[in-house]
Every structure is written in C-alpha cells, then in structure tokens.
CSV table of C-alpha atoms in Angstrom, one decimal:
chain,number,residue,atom,x,y,z
A,1,UNK,CA,0.0,-0.3,0.0
A,2,UNK,CA,3.1,1.5,0.3
A,3,UNK,CA,2.9,4.8,-1.8
A,4,UNK,CA,5.7,6.3,-0.2
A,5,UNK,CA,9.7,5.9,-2.0
A,6,UNK,CA,12.9,4.8,-0.5
A,7,UNK,CA,15.6,3.4,-2.0
A,8,UNK,CA,15.8,0.1,-0.7
A,9,UNK,CA,20.1,0.8,1.1
A,10,UNK,CA,22.0,3.2,1.8
A,11,UNK,CA,26.1,3.0,3.4
A,12,UNK,CA,29.0,5.0,3.9
A,13,UNK,CA,32.3,4.7,6.6
A,14,UNK,CA,32.1,5.7,10.1
A,15,UNK,CA,31.9,10.0,10.1
A,16,UNK,CA,30.9,10.0,6.5
A,17,UNK,CA,27.3,11.8,5.2
A,18,UNK,CA,24.2,9.8,3.7
A,19,UNK,CA,21.3,11.1,2.1
A,20,UNK,CA,17.9,9.0,2.1
A,21,UNK,CA,15.4,9.9,0.4
A,22,UNK,CA,11.6,9.7,0.3
A,23,UNK,CA,9.7,10.9,-2.9
A,24,UNK,CA,5.9,10.4,-2.6
A,25,UNK,CA,3.6,13.4,-3.9
A,26,UNK,CA,0.2,15.8,-4.0
A,27,UNK,CA,-1.7,14.2,-1.6
A,28,UNK,CA,0.9,13.2,1.0
A,29,UNK,CA,4.2,14.6,0.6
A,30,UNK,CA,3.3,17.2,-1.5
A,31,UNK,CA,-0.1,18.7,1.2
A,32,UNK,CA,1.6,17.0,5.1
A,33,UNK,CA,4.5,17.4,7.0
A,34,UNK,CA,7.0,14.2,7.0
A,35,UNK,CA,7.6,12.3,9.5
A,36,UNK,CA,11.2,9.9,9.6
A,37,UNK,CA,11.4,7.1,11.9
A,38,UNK,CA,14.7,4.8,12.9
A,39,UNK,CA,14.4,1.1,14.0
A,40,UNK,CA,17.4,-1.4,15.7
A,41,UNK,CA,16.6,-5.0,15.0
A,42,UNK,CA,14.4,-6.0,17.2
A,43,UNK,CA,12.7,-2.9,18.6
A,44,UNK,CA,9.6,-0.7,17.8
A,45,UNK,CA,10.3,2.6,15.9
A,46,UNK,CA,12.2,5.8,17.2
A,47,UNK,CA,11.1,9.1,16.0
A,48,UNK,CA,13.7,11.1,14.7
A,49,UNK,CA,12.1,14.2,13.1
A,50,UNK,CA,8.6,15.3,12.7
A,51,UNK,CA,6.5,17.9,10.9
A,52,UNK,CA,9.0,17.5,8.7
A,53,UNK,CA,12.6,19.2,10.3
A,54,UNK,CA,12.4,18.9,13.8
A,55,UNK,CA,13.6,16.6,16.0
A,56,UNK,CA,12.3,15.2,19.1
A,57,UNK,CA,14.9,15.9,22.5
A,58,UNK,CA,17.2,13.2,22.7
A,59,UNK,CA,17.7,13.0,18.7
A,60,UNK,CA,21.3,14.0,18.0
A,61,UNK,CA,21.4,16.8,16.0
A,62,UNK,CA,23.7,14.5,13.3
A,63,UNK,CA,19.8,13.8,11.6
A,64,UNK,CA,18.6,16.6,10.0
A,65,UNK,CA,15.3,16.8,7.4
A,66,UNK,CA,14.3,18.6,5.0
A,67,UNK,CA,11.5,19.0,2.4
A,68,UNK,CA,10.5,20.1,-1.0
A,69,UNK,CA,7.4,19.4,-4.1
A,70,UNK,CA,6.7,15.2,-3.5
A,71,UNK,CA,10.1,14.7,-1.5
A,72,UNK,CA,11.9,14.8,1.4
A,73,UNK,CA,15.1,13.6,2.4
A,74,UNK,CA,16.8,12.6,5.3
A,75,UNK,CA,20.8,12.9,6.1
A,76,UNK,CA,23.2,11.3,8.4
A,77,UNK,CA,26.0,13.5,9.2
A,78,UNK,CA,29.4,12.5,10.8
A,79,UNK,CA,27.7,8.5,10.5
A,80,UNK,CA,28.1,6.3,13.7
A,81,UNK,CA,28.5,1.9,14.0
A,82,UNK,CA,24.8,3.0,15.8
A,83,UNK,CA,23.1,4.4,13.1
A,84,UNK,CA,22.5,1.2,11.1
A,85,UNK,CA,19.3,0.7,11.2
A,86,UNK,CA,16.6,0.6,8.8
A,87,UNK,CA,15.4,4.2,8.7
A,88,UNK,CA,11.3,5.5,7.3
A,89,UNK,CA,8.7,8.2,6.3
A,90,UNK,CA,5.4,8.6,7.3
A,91,UNK,CA,2.8,11.4,6.1
A,92,UNK,CA,-0.5,11.8,6.1
A,93,UNK,CA,-2.0,11.0,2.9
A,94,UNK,CA,-5.4,13.1,1.7
A,95,UNK,CA,-6.5,10.4,-0.8
A,96,UNK,CA,-9.3,7.4,0.4
A,97,UNK,CA,-10.2,9.9,3.2
A,98,UNK,CA,-7.0,10.4,4.6
A,99,UNK,CA,-4.6,7.2,6.1
A,100,UNK,CA,-1.5,8.1,7.0
A,101,UNK,CA,1.0,5.9,5.1
A,102,UNK,CA,4.6,4.6,5.5
A,103,UNK,CA,7.7,4.8,3.3
A,104,UNK,CA,9.3,1.5,2.3
A,105,UNK,CA,12.5,1.8,4.1
A,106,UNK,CA,15.7,2.2,3.5
A,107,UNK,CA,18.2,0.0,5.1
A,108,UNK,CA,21.7,2.3,6.5
A,109,UNK,CA,25.0,0.0,6.8
A,110,UNK,CA,28.4,1.2,8.0
A,111,UNK,CA,31.4,-0.6,6.3
B,1,UNK,CA,6.4,8.7,32.5
B,2,UNK,CA,4.5,7.7,29.9
B,3,UNK,CA,4.3,3.9,28.9
B,4,UNK,CA,2.4,1.3,26.9
B,5,UNK,CA,2.0,-2.7,27.0
B,6,UNK,CA,0.5,-4.2,23.9
B,7,UNK,CA,-1.0,-8.2,25.4
B,8,UNK,CA,-3.2,-10.7,23.1
B,9,UNK,CA,-3.5,-14.0,22.3
B,10,UNK,CA,-0.4,-14.6,20.0
B,11,UNK,CA,-1.6,-17.5,18.0
B,12,UNK,CA,-5.3,-16.3,16.1
B,13,UNK,CA,-7.0,-18.2,13.7
B,14,UNK,CA,-7.7,-17.5,9.8
B,15,UNK,CA,-10.7,-15.8,9.8
B,16,UNK,CA,-11.3,-15.6,13.7
B,17,UNK,CA,-11.3,-12.2,15.0
B,18,UNK,CA,-8.2,-10.5,16.3
B,19,UNK,CA,-8.6,-8.7,20.1
B,20,UNK,CA,-5.6,-6.8,21.3
B,21,UNK,CA,-5.4,-4.8,24.1
B,22,UNK,CA,-2.8,-1.2,25.0
B,23,UNK,CA,-2.7,-1.0,28.9
B,24,UNK,CA,-1.7,3.0,28.7
B,25,UNK,CA,-0.1,4.3,31.8
B,26,UNK,CA,1.7,7.9,33.2
B,27,UNK,CA,-1.7,9.2,31.2
B,28,UNK,CA,-4.9,8.7,30.8
B,29,UNK,CA,-5.9,8.8,27.3
B,30,UNK,CA,-9.1,9.9,27.4
B,31,UNK,CA,-7.6,13.7,29.2
B,32,UNK,CA,-6.2,16.5,26.9
B,33,UNK,CA,-5.4,16.2,23.1
B,34,UNK,CA,-3.8,12.6,23.7
B,35,UNK,CA,-4.8,10.6,20.5
B,36,UNK,CA,-3.4,7.4,20.5
B,37,UNK,CA,-2.5,5.2,17.5
B,38,UNK,CA,-2.3,0.9,15.7
B,39,UNK,CA,0.6,0.3,14.3
B,40,UNK,CA,1.4,-3.4,12.6
B,41,UNK,CA,5.0,-5.1,10.7
B,42,UNK,CA,4.9,-7.6,9.5
B,43,UNK,CA,8.0,-10.4,9.7
B,44,UNK,CA,10.6,-8.0,7.2
B,45,UNK,CA,8.4,-5.9,5.9
B,46,UNK,CA,7.8,-1.5,7.0
B,47,UNK,CA,5.9,-0.4,9.1
B,48,UNK,CA,1.5,-0.1,8.1
B,49,UNK,CA,-0.6,2.6,9.9
B,50,UNK,CA,-4.0,0.3,11.5
B,51,UNK,CA,-5.2,4.0,12.5
B,52,UNK,CA,-5.9,6.4,15.3
B,53,UNK,CA,-8.3,6.4,18.3
B,54,UNK,CA,-8.5,10.1,19.7
B,55,UNK,CA,-9.0,11.2,22.9
B,56,UNK,CA,-12.5,12.3,22.3
B,57,UNK,CA,-13.6,8.7,20.5
B,58,UNK,CA,-13.4,9.7,16.9
B,59,UNK,CA,-11.2,7.1,15.1
B,60,UNK,CA,-9.5,7.1,11.4
B,61,UNK,CA,-8.5,3.7,10.3
B,62,UNK,CA,-6.2,2.4,7.6
B,63,UNK,CA,-8.5,2.6,3.7
B,64,UNK,CA,-7.5,-1.4,3.6
B,65,UNK,CA,-8.5,-3.1,6.9
B,66,UNK,CA,-11.4,0.1,7.8
B,67,UNK,CA,-14.4,-3.0,7.2
B,68,UNK,CA,-12.6,-5.4,9.3
B,69,UNK,CA,-11.2,-2.7,12.0
B,70,UNK,CA,-12.5,-1.4,15.5
B,71,UNK,CA,-10.7,0.4,17.6
B,72,UNK,CA,-11.6,1.5,20.6
B,73,UNK,CA,-11.3,3.2,24.7
B,74,UNK,CA,-12.3,1.9,28.2
B,75,UNK,CA,-11.7,4.9,30.2
B,76,UNK,CA,-12.2,2.7,33.7
B,77,UNK,CA,-9.7,0.2,32.8
B,78,UNK,CA,-7.3,3.1,31.0
B,79,UNK,CA,-7.1,0.6,27.8
B,80,UNK,CA,-7.3,0.8,24.4
B,81,UNK,CA,-8.4,-1.9,23.0
B,82,UNK,CA,-7.9,-3.6,19.0
B,83,UNK,CA,-10.6,-5.6,17.2
B,84,UNK,CA,-9.6,-7.0,13.7
B,85,UNK,CA,-11.7,-10.2,11.6
B,86,UNK,CA,-11.7,-12.2,9.6
B,87,UNK,CA,-7.7,-12.0,9.7
B,88,UNK,CA,-5.5,-14.0,7.3
B,89,UNK,CA,-1.8,-15.0,7.2
B,90,UNK,CA,-1.6,-11.8,6.1
B,91,UNK,CA,-2.3,-9.7,9.3
B,92,UNK,CA,0.9,-12.3,10.9
B,93,UNK,CA,2.7,-8.8,12.0
B,94,UNK,CA,4.0,-7.8,15.0
B,95,UNK,CA,1.5,-4.7,16.7
B,96,UNK,CA,2.5,-2.1,18.3
B,97,UNK,CA,0.4,1.1,20.3
B,98,UNK,CA,1.5,4.6,20.0
B,99,UNK,CA,1.5,7.5,20.8
B,100,UNK,CA,1.9,10.8,18.5
B,101,UNK,CA,3.6,13.9,19.7
B,102,UNK,CA,1.2,16.5,20.7
B,103,UNK,CA,3.9,18.6,18.3
B,104,UNK,CA,2.5,16.4,15.1
B,105,UNK,CA,-1.1,14.0,15.4
B,106,UNK,CA,0.7,11.3,12.8
B,107,UNK,CA,4.0,11.6,14.6
B,108,UNK,CA,4.9,8.3,17.1
B,109,UNK,CA,6.9,9.5,19.8
B,110,UNK,CA,6.3,6.9,22.0
B,111,UNK,CA,5.7,2.7,21.1
B,112,UNK,CA,4.6,-0.2,23.2
B,113,UNK,CA,7.3,-3.4,23.0
B,114,UNK,CA,4.6,-4.9,20.5
B,115,UNK,CA,3.0,-8.6,20.4
B,116,UNK,CA,3.5,-10.4,18.2
B,117,UNK,CA,0.2,-12.5,16.4
B,118,UNK,CA,0.3,-15.6,13.7
B,119,UNK,CA,-2.8,-16.2,11.6
B,120,UNK,CA,-2.2,-20.1,10.9
B,121,UNK,CA,-4.6,-23.6,11.5
C-alpha cells in the first residue's frame, strides 16, 4: 500500500554523510509534513524527525531532514556504527478519506 | 512517564477475530489532546498504520482495514483495544500501540514493545 518510495539501501563509512530520499505525491508529501523513524533490529520504530525537520528531544543533531515539493530527505552526518538501522519516512495522505502511510524503508549500513 | 504495553493471544485461527489491548500508564487515554495509534509490521516488512483513535472517541482507520477494524478505549481500565475480524495470514505481524507527539498528530513518539500475532491453523 506504500505510496512513499525510498531506496532499499544506503551505506557509508564512519564519519561520512548519508542521505536517504523519500518520494511521494501531491496527496501526501506535497500537502503534509513528513516524519522519519529509525528502527533497530527487534525494536519498535523510534521517531527521529517530525514536521519535516524537527528533532524530538534527545535525538542528536547529526540527524536532519528537509522537504521540497513531493519529496523529502533525511541526512545523517558524522555516521556512526550505531546508526546502522532501517529508516522509514511517513506522512499523512489525503486520498481515500485520509490515512497515514509509511515509506518502503531504507537499510543503512555502516561499512 | 508514559508507558504502553500491548497484549494479545499470540496465535489466531484464520477467519477468526483478533483482539488486542494496549495498557496505558502515565497518562489518561481520554484526557487532554491525546490521540492513540495502532501500527503493525509484518515479518521482514515495513510498518503499516492501522488507525488512530482520538481522545474524543473519533477514529481514523486505514482504508485497507476499515471494513474489518474497530478501535476503542476503556476509560475505567485506561486501555485501548483493537478488534480485527476475518483475519488471514496477511494479518500476521507485530502489533504496536503508540502515542503521537503533541506537536504532530501523525508522528508517533512513544511506542509499546509490540506483540507478535501469528494467523495460522
């Protein structure tokens, strides 16, 4: 059902900057803010970014995000080994009376 | 400190009804501007939003589940509940309850640990 498309994988060496894209449409990212989640194996997703570019308390400022048009992106600067995880974007979609949709997910590997 | 704890049967027969509860501690489910969400995640796949119930009792459901889904709350027990009818193997997943941040109603910042539900005969 996902209408938010992410690359399946991304990688970088420690200290590098990694960027993950999230492509949607006019009914979701084009009309609403984007949230980003990090999921470590065997754990619940953790909110990293809300309202397209806001970090909840406790999230390192190495994580940043932006939105433009119908796409969004998450950047991880100064990549660390503990950043190896799955990352999902999410947004509200106005179609079919409205629903929340998650992205396809991106596995970040720290080389 | 807000804590959420899901509980359920673990194994459900195909075509039967899945019933889950989410026990909430540290906040009242029907006070303030809170809403509460359910999200599931099939093995090896990404999360899927199931629905959200607002403190007023208003609900929003995933269109793909709407015909089989009921979300409700029990103020006396401070619990949320999910009922999904006519389950199939496709409903096998880890089911989470979660609360959105007050700044964004669709951004879930507090999650339960999740409960695994397997649909199988």
